[in-house]
Amino acid sequence: MASDVTTQLGDGALGDGLFEPICTLYDQVFSQSPFLWSNEESGRHRALLGRLKNESSFGIATVQIAEQLVGFAYGYQLHPNTAWWQNYLEPLPDELTHEWPGRTFALTNLAVETTWRGQGLGRKLIERLLASRTQQRATLLVQPAATDTQAFYQHLGWRKVGRRQMPLGAVSPQYDVYVLELRTSRT
């Protein structure tokens, strides 16, 4: 790995400062097979990141090599009235879907530039971001066709809990949902 590696952990200000490089890297990574992609996806992601970086619970970890963004992971805390746990192909138990403030951090996106994969950057980004969180658990979505991505998360201890039917306009009609326990459950 290069010696001029810089990692950063931050909030909406870091997301705002790296908005364009994040969007460019997102497009490069997720427009490639096995991910489904549509002409609208780039704009959808820009709008999503634009909203999320203004959330008070937004968190982001980035890695740059020679001042070039090569990876990022970001997300936010789910709200108690979230739609995250709706529209599953098989019903999920209430103890999984019940939200309260501080329960779940949604890892919304993780991307590492193709030439830098296999060097532990994705793992490092996730670990750094999740170590900074106070939530009890984390969750994420993965396109079903992205089997290597799913294997990566499973290797890191994430557990698949179900498949979610997505609303019209989503790039993939379904996503597999994973959960990772970060701390002991509240009593």
JSON list of C-alpha atoms in Angstrom, two decimals:
[
{"chain": "A", "resi": 1, "resn": "MET", "atom": "CA", "xyz": [0.00, 0.00, 0.00]},
{"chain": "A", "resi": 2, "resn": "ALA", "atom": "CA", "xyz": [1.17, 3.53, -0.71]},
{"chain": "A", "resi": 3, "resn": "SER", "atom": "CA", "xyz": [2.86, 5.44, 2.11]},
{"chain": "A", "resi": 4, "resn": "ASP", "atom": "CA", "xyz": [0.87, 8.63, 1.50]},
{"chain": "A", "resi": 5, "resn": "VAL", "atom": "CA", "xyz": [-2.44, 7.21, 2.76]},
{"chain": "A", "resi": 6, "resn": "THR", "atom": "CA", "xyz": [-4.71, 9.62, 4.64]},
{"chain": "A", "resi": 7, "resn": "THR", "atom": "CA", "xyz": [-7.84, 8.54, 6.45]},
{"chain": "A", "resi": 8, "resn": "GLN", "atom": "CA", "xyz": [-10.41, 10.94, 7.83]},
{"chain": "A", "resi": 9, "resn": "LEU", "atom": "CA", "xyz": [-13.43, 10.56, 10.04]},
{"chain": "A", "resi": 10, "resn": "GLY", "atom": "CA", "xyz": [-16.03, 13.28, 10.05]},
{"chain": "A", "resi": 11, "resn": "ASP", "atom": "CA", "xyz": [-19.57, 14.52, 9.71]},
{"chain": "A", "resi": 12, "resn": "GLY", "atom": "CA", "xyz": [-21.54, 16.53, 7.17]},
{"chain": "A", "resi": 13, "resn": "ALA", "atom": "CA", "xyz": [-18.75, 19.08, 6.77]},
{"chain": "A", "resi": 14, "resn": "LEU", "atom": "CA", "xyz": [-16.37, 16.37, 5.50]},
{"chain": "A", "resi": 15, "resn": "GLY", "atom": "CA", "xyz": [-19.13, 14.98, 3.27]},
{"chain": "A", "resi": 16, "resn": "ASP", "atom": "CA", "xyz": [-19.76, 18.46, 1.91]},
{"chain": "A", "resi": 17, "resn": "GLY", "atom": "CA", "xyz": [-16.07, 19.14, 1.29]},
{"chain": "A", "resi": 18, "resn": "LEU", "atom": "CA", "xyz": [-15.66, 15.86, -0.62]},
{"chain": "A", "resi": 19, "resn": "PHE", "atom": "CA", "xyz": [-19.10, 15.84, -2.24]},
{"chain": "A", "resi": 20, "resn": "GLU", "atom": "CA", "xyz": [-17.94, 15.80, -5.87]},
{"chain": "A", "resi": 21, "resn": "PRO", "atom": "CA", "xyz": [-15.15, 13.20, -5.41]},
{"chain": "A", "resi": 22, "resn": "ILE", "atom": "CA", "xyz": [-17.56, 10.98, -3.45]},
{"chain": "A", "resi": 23, "resn": "CYS", "atom": "CA", "xyz": [-20.18, 11.20, -6.21]},
{"chain": "A", "resi": 24, "resn": "THR", "atom": "CA", "xyz": [-17.57, 10.51, -8.90]},
{"chain": "A", "resi": 25, "resn": "LEU", "atom": "CA", "xyz": [-16.23, 7.44, -7.06]},
{"chain": "A", "resi": 26, "resn": "TYR", "atom": "CA", "xyz": [-19.78, 6.22, -6.37]},
{"chain": "A", "resi": 27, "resn": "ASP", "atom": "CA", "xyz": [-20.58, 6.38, -10.09]},
{"chain": "A", "resi": 28, "resn": "GLN", "atom": "CA", "xyz": [-17.33, 4.58, -11.01]},
{"chain": "A", "resi": 29, "resn": "VAL", "atom": "CA", "xyz": [-17.88, 1.75, -8.53]},
{"chain": "A", "resi": 30, "resn": "PHE", "atom": "CA", "xyz": [-21.62, 1.13, -8.74]},
{"chain": "A", "resi": 31, "resn": "SER", "atom": "CA", "xyz": [-22.03, 1.52, -12.51]},
{"chain": "A", "resi": 32, "resn": "GLN", "atom": "CA", "xyz": [-19.96, -1.66, -12.97]},
{"chain": "A", "resi": 33, "resn": "SER", "atom": "CA", "xyz": [-21.17, -5.26, -12.92]},
{"chain": "A", "resi": 34, "resn": "PRO", "atom": "CA", "xyz": [-22.50, -6.96, -10.83]},
{"chain": "A", "resi": 35, "resn": "PHE", "atom": "CA", "xyz": [-24.39, -3.88, -9.64]},
{"chain": "A", "resi": 36, "resn": "LEU", "atom": "CA", "xyz": [-27.57, -2.81, -11.39]},
{"chain": "A", "resi": 37, "resn": "TRP", "atom": "CA", "xyz": [-27.33, 0.75, -12.72]},
{"chain": "A", "resi": 38, "resn": "SER", "atom": "CA", "xyz": [-29.70, 3.15, -14.41]},
{"chain": "A", "resi": 39, "resn": "ASN", "atom": "CA", "xyz": [-29.25, 6.56, -16.01]},
{"chain": "A", "resi": 40, "resn": "GLU", "atom": "CA", "xyz": [-31.03, 8.08, -13.00]},
{"chain": "A", "resi": 41, "resn": "GLU", "atom": "CA", "xyz": [-28.81, 6.47, -10.35]},
{"chain": "A", "resi": 42, "resn": "SER", "atom": "CA", "xyz": [-26.10, 9.12, -10.33]},
{"chain": "A", "resi": 43, "resn": "GLY", "atom": "CA", "xyz": [-28.64, 11.88, -9.69]},
{"chain": "A", "resi": 44, "resn": "ARG", "atom": "CA", "xyz": [-30.47, 9.77, -7.11]},
{"chain": "A", "resi": 45, "resn": "HIS", "atom": "CA", "xyz": [-27.22, 9.25, -5.20]},
{"chain": "A", "resi": 46, "resn": "ARG", "atom": "CA", "xyz": [-26.36, 12.96, -5.34]},
{"chain": "A", "resi": 47, "resn": "ALA", "atom": "CA", "xyz": [-29.75, 13.83, -3.87]},
{"chain": "A", "resi": 48, "resn": "LEU", "atom": "CA", "xyz": [-29.43, 11.16, -1.17]},
{"chain": "A", "resi": 49, "resn": "LEU", "atom": "CA", "xyz": [-25.95, 12.28, -0.12]},
{"chain": "A", "resi": 50, "resn": "GLY", "atom": "CA", "xyz": [-27.09, 15.91, -0.24]},
{"chain": "A", "resi": 51, "resn": "ARG", "atom": "CA", "xyz": [-29.86, 15.09, 2.26]},
{"chain": "A", "resi": 52, "resn": "LEU", "atom": "CA", "xyz": [-27.90, 12.72, 4.49]},
{"chain": "A", "resi": 53, "resn": "LYS", "atom": "CA", "xyz": [-24.89, 15.00, 5.01]},
{"chain": "A", "resi": 54, "resn": "ASN", "atom": "CA", "xyz": [-27.29, 17.44, 6.68]},
{"chain": "A", "resi": 55, "resn": "GLU", "atom": "CA", "xyz": [-28.52, 14.82, 9.17]},
{"chain": "A", "resi": 56, "resn": "SER", "atom": "CA", "xyz": [-27.13, 15.47, 12.65]},
{"chain": "A", "resi": 57, "resn": "SER", "atom": "CA", "xyz": [-26.26, 11.76, 12.96]},
{"chain": "A", "resi": 58, "resn": "PHE", "atom": "CA", "xyz": [-24.38, 11.59, 9.62]},
{"chain": "A", "resi": 59, "resn": "GLY", "atom": "CA", "xyz": [-20.92, 10.04, 9.82]},
{"chain": "A", "resi": 60, "resn": "ILE", "atom": "CA", "xyz": [-18.31, 9.42, 7.16]},
{"chain": "A", "resi": 61, "resn": "ALA", "atom": "CA", "xyz": [-14.88, 7.81, 6.89]},
{"chain": "A", "resi": 62, "resn": "THR", "atom": "CA", "xyz": [-12.67, 8.42, 3.86]},
{"chain": "A", "resi": 63, "resn": "VAL", "atom": "CA", "xyz": [-9.33, 7.24, 2.58]},
{"chain": "A", "resi": 64, "resn": "GLN", "atom": "CA", "xyz": [-7.18, 9.25, 0.20]},
{"chain": "A", "resi": 65, "resn": "ILE", "atom": "CA", "xyz": [-3.94, 8.24, -1.47]},
{"chain": "A", "resi": 66, "resn": "ALA", "atom": "CA", "xyz": [-1.78, 11.07, -2.80]},
{"chain": "A", "resi": 67, "resn": "GLU", "atom": "CA", "xyz": [-4.72, 13.39, -2.10]},
{"chain": "A", "resi": 68, "resn": "GLN", "atom": "CA", "xyz": [-7.02, 11.34, -4.38]},
{"chain": "A", "resi": 69, "resn": "LEU", "atom": "CA", "xyz": [-10.20, 9.90, -2.81]},
{"chain": "A", "resi": 70, "resn": "VAL", "atom": "CA", "xyz": [-10.06, 6.12, -3.21]},
{"chain": "A", "resi": 71, "resn": "GLY", "atom": "CA", "xyz": [-12.65, 5.05, -0.67]},
{"chain": "A", "resi": 72, "resn": "PHE", "atom": "CA", "xyz": [-15.48, 6.15, 1.56]},
{"chain": "A", "resi": 73, "resn": "ALA", "atom": "CA", "xyz": [-18.09, 4.76, 3.95]},
{"chain": "A", "resi": 74, "resn": "TYR", "atom": "CA", "xyz": [-20.97, 6.80, 5.27]},
{"chain": "A", "resi": 75, "resn": "GLY", "atom": "CA", "xyz": [-24.35, 6.56, 6.92]},
{"chain": "A", "resi": 76, "resn": "TYR", "atom": "CA", "xyz": [-26.72, 7.91, 9.54]},
{"chain": "A", "resi": 77, "resn": "GLN", "atom": "CA", "xyz": [-28.81, 6.83, 12.51]},
{"chain": "A", "resi": 78, "resn": "LEU", "atom": "CA", "xyz": [-32.24, 5.39, 11.72]},
{"chain": "A", "resi": 79, "resn": "HIS", "atom": "CA", "xyz": [-35.18, 7.29, 13.18]},
{"chain": "A", "resi": 80, "resn": "PRO", "atom": "CA", "xyz": [-37.81, 5.47, 15.30]},
{"chain": "A", "resi": 81, "resn": "ASN", "atom": "CA", "xyz": [-40.39, 5.90, 12.51]},
{"chain": "A", "resi": 82, "resn": "THR", "atom": "CA", "xyz": [-38.06, 4.66, 9.75]},
{"chain": "A", "resi": 83, "resn": "ALA", "atom": "CA", "xyz": [-39.37, 2.75, 6.72]},
{"chain": "A", "resi": 84, "resn": "TRP", "atom": "CA", "xyz": [-36.14, 0.68, 6.71]},
{"chain": "A", "resi": 85, "resn": "TRP", "atom": "CA", "xyz": [-37.89, -2.36, 8.21]},
{"chain": "A", "resi": 86, "resn": "GLN", "atom": "CA", "xyz": [-40.90, -2.35, 5.87]},
{"chain": "A", "resi": 87, "resn": "ASN", "atom": "CA", "xyz": [-41.68, -4.31, 2.68]},
{"chain": "A", "resi": 88, "resn": "TYR", "atom": "CA", "xyz": [-39.74, -7.49, 3.40]},
{"chain": "A", "resi": 89, "resn": "LEU", "atom": "CA", "xyz": [-40.49, -10.61, 1.38]},
{"chain": "A", "resi": 90, "resn": "GLU", "atom": "CA", "xyz": [-40.72, -12.57, 4.65]},
{"chain": "A", "resi": 91, "resn": "PRO", "atom": "CA", "xyz": [-41.95, -10.85, 7.83]},
{"chain": "A", "resi": 92, "resn": "LEU", "atom": "CA", "xyz": [-39.25, -9.88, 10.33]},
{"chain": "A", "resi": 93, "resn": "PRO", "atom": "CA", "xyz": [-39.65, -10.25, 14.11]},
{"chain": "A", "resi": 94, "resn": "ASP", "atom": "CA", "xyz": [-40.62, -7.16, 16.12]},
{"chain": "A", "resi": 95, "resn": "GLU", "atom": "CA", "xyz": [-37.46, -7.38, 18.24]},
{"chain": "A", "resi": 96, "resn": "LEU", "atom": "CA", "xyz": [-35.47, -6.80, 15.05]},
{"chain": "A", "resi": 97, "resn": "THR", "atom": "CA", "xyz": [-37.59, -4.06, 13.54]},
{"chain": "A", "resi": 98, "resn": "HIS", "atom": "CA", "xyz": [-38.43, -1.97, 16.61]},
{"chain": "A", "resi": 99, "resn": "GLU", "atom": "CA", "xyz": [-36.36, 1.23, 16.55]},
{"chain": "A", "resi": 100, "resn": "TRP", "atom": "CA", "xyz": [-35.58, 3.75, 19.25]},
{"chain": "A", "resi": 101, "resn": "PRO", "atom": "CA", "xyz": [-33.19, 6.71, 19.29]},
{"chain": "A", "resi": 102, "resn": "GLY", "atom": "CA", "xyz": [-29.65, 5.39, 19.26]},
{"chain": "A", "resi": 103, "resn": "ARG", "atom": "CA", "xyz": [-30.44, 1.82, 18.23]},
{"chain": "A", "resi": 104, "resn": "THR", "atom": "CA", "xyz": [-29.34, 1.51, 14.60]},
{"chain": "A", "resi": 105, "resn": "PHE", "atom": "CA", "xyz": [-26.74, 3.12, 12.35]},
{"chain": "A", "resi": 106, "resn": "ALA", "atom": "CA", "xyz": [-27.45, 2.58, 8.64]},
{"chain": "A", "resi": 107, "resn": "LEU", "atom": "CA", "xyz": [-24.24, 2.15, 6.65]},
{"chain": "A", "resi": 108, "resn": "THR", "atom": "CA", "xyz": [-25.66, 3.69, 3.52]},
{"chain": "A", "resi": 109, "resn": "ASN", "atom": "CA", "xyz": [-22.69, 3.40, 1.18]},
{"chain": "A", "resi": 110, "resn": "LEU", "atom": "CA", "xyz": [-19.20, 1.91, 1.04]},
{"chain": "A", "resi": 111, "resn": "ALA", "atom": "CA", "xyz": [-17.03, 2.22, -2.04]},
{"chain": "A", "resi": 112, "resn": "VAL", "atom": "CA", "xyz": [-13.36, 1.53, -2.76]},
{"chain": "A", "resi": 113, "resn": "GLU", "atom": "CA", "xyz": [-11.79, 2.29, -6.12]},
{"chain": "A", "resi": 114, "resn": "THR", "atom": "CA", "xyz": [-11.26, -0.96, -8.04]},
{"chain": "A", "resi": 115, "resn": "THR", "atom": "CA", "xyz": [-7.45, -0.65, -8.23]},
{"chain": "A", "resi": 116, "resn": "TRP", "atom": "CA", "xyz": [-7.22, -0.34, -4.42]},
{"chain": "A", "resi": 117, "resn": "ARG", "atom": "CA", "xyz": [-9.45, -3.30, -3.50]},
{"chain": "A", "resi": 118, "resn": "GLY", "atom": "CA", "xyz": [-8.04, -6.31, -1.70]},
{"chain": "A", "resi": 119, "resn": "GLN", "atom": "CA", "xyz": [-5.76, -4.22, 0.52]},
{"chain": "A", "resi": 120, "resn": "GLY", "atom": "CA", "xyz": [-8.02, -3.92, 3.55]},
{"chain": "A", "resi": 121, "resn": "LEU", "atom": "CA", "xyz": [-9.28, -0.40, 2.83]},
{"chain": "A", "resi": 122, "resn": "GLY", "atom": "CA", "xyz": [-12.97, -1.35, 2.87]},
{"chain": "A", "resi": 123, "resn": "ARG", "atom": "CA", "xyz": [-12.60, -3.15, 6.17]},
{"chain": "A", "resi": 124, "resn": "LYS", "atom": "CA", "xyz": [-10.62, -0.23, 7.61]},
{"chain": "A", "resi": 125, "resn": "LEU", "atom": "CA", "xyz": [-13.26, 2.28, 6.51]},
{"chain": "A", "resi": 126, "resn": "ILE", "atom": "CA", "xyz": [-16.08, 0.27, 8.09]},
{"chain": "A", "resi": 127, "resn": "GLU", "atom": "CA", "xyz": [-14.17, -0.37, 11.31]},
{"chain": "A", "resi": 128, "resn": "ARG", "atom": "CA", "xyz": [-13.18, 3.26, 11.71]},
{"chain": "A", "resi": 129, "resn": "LEU", "atom": "CA", "xyz": [-16.67, 4.56, 11.01]},
{"chain": "A", "resi": 130, "resn": "LEU", "atom": "CA", "xyz": [-18.47, 2.05, 13.23]},
{"chain": "A", "resi": 131, "resn": "ALA", "atom": "CA", "xyz": [-15.98, 2.48, 16.09]},
{"chain": "A", "resi": 132, "resn": "SER", "atom": "CA", "xyz": [-17.00, 6.16, 16.19]},
{"chain": "A", "resi": 133, "resn": "ARG", "atom": "CA", "xyz": [-20.70, 5.36, 16.54]},
{"chain": "A", "resi": 134, "resn": "THR", "atom": "CA", "xyz": [-22.69, 5.05, 19.75]},
{"chain": "A", "resi": 135, "resn": "GLN", "atom": "CA", "xyz": [-25.53, 2.98, 18.27]},
{"chain": "A", "resi": 136, "resn": "GLN", "atom": "CA", "xyz": [-26.21, -0.57, 19.40]},
{"chain": "A", "resi": 137, "resn": "ARG", "atom": "CA", "xyz": [-26.08, -2.06, 15.90]},
{"chain": "A", "resi": 138, "resn": "ALA", "atom": "CA", "xyz": [-25.55, -1.28, 12.24]},
{"chain": "A", "resi": 139, "resn": "THR", "atom": "CA", "xyz": [-27.49, -2.27, 9.15]},
{"chain": "A", "resi": 140, "resn": "LEU", "atom": "CA", "xyz": [-26.90, -2.07, 5.39]},
{"chain": "A", "resi": 141, "resn": "LEU", "atom": "CA", "xyz": [-28.41, -3.01, 2.04]},
{"chain": "A", "resi": 142, "resn": "VAL", "atom": "CA", "xyz": [-26.72, -5.04, -0.71]},
{"chain": "A", "resi": 143, "resn": "GLN", "atom": "CA", "xyz": [-28.00, -5.80, -4.18]},
{"chain": "A", "resi": 144, "resn": "PRO", "atom": "CA", "xyz": [-28.69, -9.57, -4.42]},
{"chain": "A", "resi": 145, "resn": "ALA", "atom": "CA", "xyz": [-26.49, -9.95, -7.53]},
{"chain": "A", "resi": 146, "resn": "ALA", "atom": "CA", "xyz": [-23.45, -8.55, -5.67]},
{"chain": "A", "resi": 147, "resn": "THR", "atom": "CA", "xyz": [-22.39, -11.91, -4.22]},
{"chain": "A", "resi": 148, "resn": "ASP", "atom": "CA", "xyz": [-18.75, -10.89, -3.66]},
{"chain": "A", "resi": 149, "resn": "THR", "atom": "CA", "xyz": [-19.93, -7.85, -1.72]},
{"chain": "A", "resi": 150, "resn": "GLN", "atom": "CA", "xyz": [-22.22, -10.04, 0.36]},
{"chain": "A", "resi": 151, "resn": "ALA", "atom": "CA", "xyz": [-19.36, -12.46, 1.07]},
{"chain": "A", "resi": 152, "resn": "PHE", "atom": "CA", "xyz": [-17.19, -9.51, 2.18]},
{"chain": "A", "resi": 153, "resn": "TYR", "atom": "CA", "xyz": [-19.80, -8.35, 4.70]},
{"chain": "A", "resi": 154, "resn": "GLN", "atom": "CA", "xyz": [-20.41, -11.89, 5.95]},
{"chain": "A", "resi": 155, "resn": "HIS", "atom": "CA", "xyz": [-16.65, -12.31, 6.45]},
{"chain": "A", "resi": 156, "resn": "LEU", "atom": "CA", "xyz": [-16.74, -9.20, 8.66]},
{"chain": "A", "resi": 157, "resn": "GLY", "atom": "CA", "xyz": [-19.52, -10.71, 10.80]},
{"chain": "A", "resi": 158, "resn": "TRP", "atom": "CA", "xyz": [-22.61, -9.09, 9.27]},
{"chain": "A", "resi": 159, "resn": "ARG", "atom": "CA", "xyz": [-25.73, -11.30, 9.36]},
{"chain": "A", "resi": 160, "resn": "LYS", "atom": "CA", "xyz": [-28.31, -11.36, 6.57]},
{"chain": "A", "resi": 161, "resn": "VAL", "atom": "CA", "xyz": [-31.78, -10.82, 8.06]},
{"chain": "A", "resi": 162, "resn": "GLY", "atom": "CA", "xyz": [-34.00, -10.67, 4.99]},
{"chain": "A", "resi": 163, "resn": "ARG", "atom": "CA", "xyz": [-34.74, -9.36, 1.53]},
{"chain": "A", "resi": 164, "resn": "ARG", "atom": "CA", "xyz": [-36.54, -6.08, 1.09]},
{"chain": "A", "resi": 165, "resn": "GLN", "atom": "CA", "xyz": [-38.79, -5.12, -1.82]},
{"chain": "A", "resi": 166, "resn": "MET", "atom": "CA", "xyz": [-37.80, -1.60, -2.86]},
{"chain": "A", "resi": 167, "resn": "PRO", "atom": "CA", "xyz": [-40.09, 1.18, -4.05]},
{"chain": "A", "resi": 168, "resn": "LEU", "atom": "CA", "xyz": [-40.41, 2.01, -7.73]},
{"chain": "A", "resi": 169, "resn": "GLY", "atom": "CA", "xyz": [-37.45, 4.01, -8.96]},
{"chain": "A", "resi": 170, "resn": "ALA", "atom": "CA", "xyz": [-34.86, 2.16, -6.87]},
{"chain": "A", "resi": 171, "resn": "VAL", "atom": "CA", "xyz": [-31.95, 0.93, -8.96]},
{"chain": "A", "resi": 172, "resn": "SER", "atom": "CA", "xyz": [-32.54, -2.66, -7.79]},
{"chain": "A", "resi": 173, "resn": "PRO", "atom": "CA", "xyz": [-36.05, -3.99, -7.18]},
{"chain": "A", "resi": 174, "resn": "GLN", "atom": "CA", "xyz": [-34.83, -5.87, -4.10]},
{"chain": "A", "resi": 175, "resn": "TYR", "atom": "CA", "xyz": [-31.99, -5.62, -1.61]},
{"chain": "A", "resi": 176, "resn": "ASP", "atom": "CA", "xyz": [-30.64, -8.04, 0.96]},
{"chain": "A", "resi": 177, "resn": "VAL", "atom": "CA", "xyz": [-30.45, -6.51, 4.42]},
{"chain": "A", "resi": 178, "resn": "TYR", "atom": "CA", "xyz": [-27.64, -7.18, 6.87]},
{"chain": "A", "resi": 179, "resn": "VAL", "atom": "CA", "xyz": [-27.21, -6.38, 10.57]},
{"chain": "A", "resi": 180, "resn": "LEU", "atom": "CA", "xyz": [-24.09, -6.22, 12.75]},
{"chain": "A", "resi": 181, "resn": "GLU", "atom": "CA", "xyz": [-24.30, -5.95, 16.53]},
{"chain": "A", "resi": 182, "resn": "LEU", "atom": "CA", "xyz": [-21.99, -3.22, 17.82]},
{"chain": "A", "resi": 183, "resn": "ARG", "atom": "CA", "xyz": [-22.86, -3.16, 21.52]},
{"chain": "A", "resi": 184, "resn": "THR", "atom": "CA", "xyz": [-24.91, -5.03, 24.10]},
{"chain": "A", "resi": 185, "resn": "SER", "atom": "CA", "xyz": [-28.66, -4.58, 23.78]},
{"chain": "A", "resi": 186, "resn": "ARG", "atom": "CA", "xyz": [-30.38, -2.04, 25.96]},
{"chain": "A", "resi": 187, "resn": "THR", "atom": "CA", "xyz": [-32.31, -3.50, 28.86]}
]
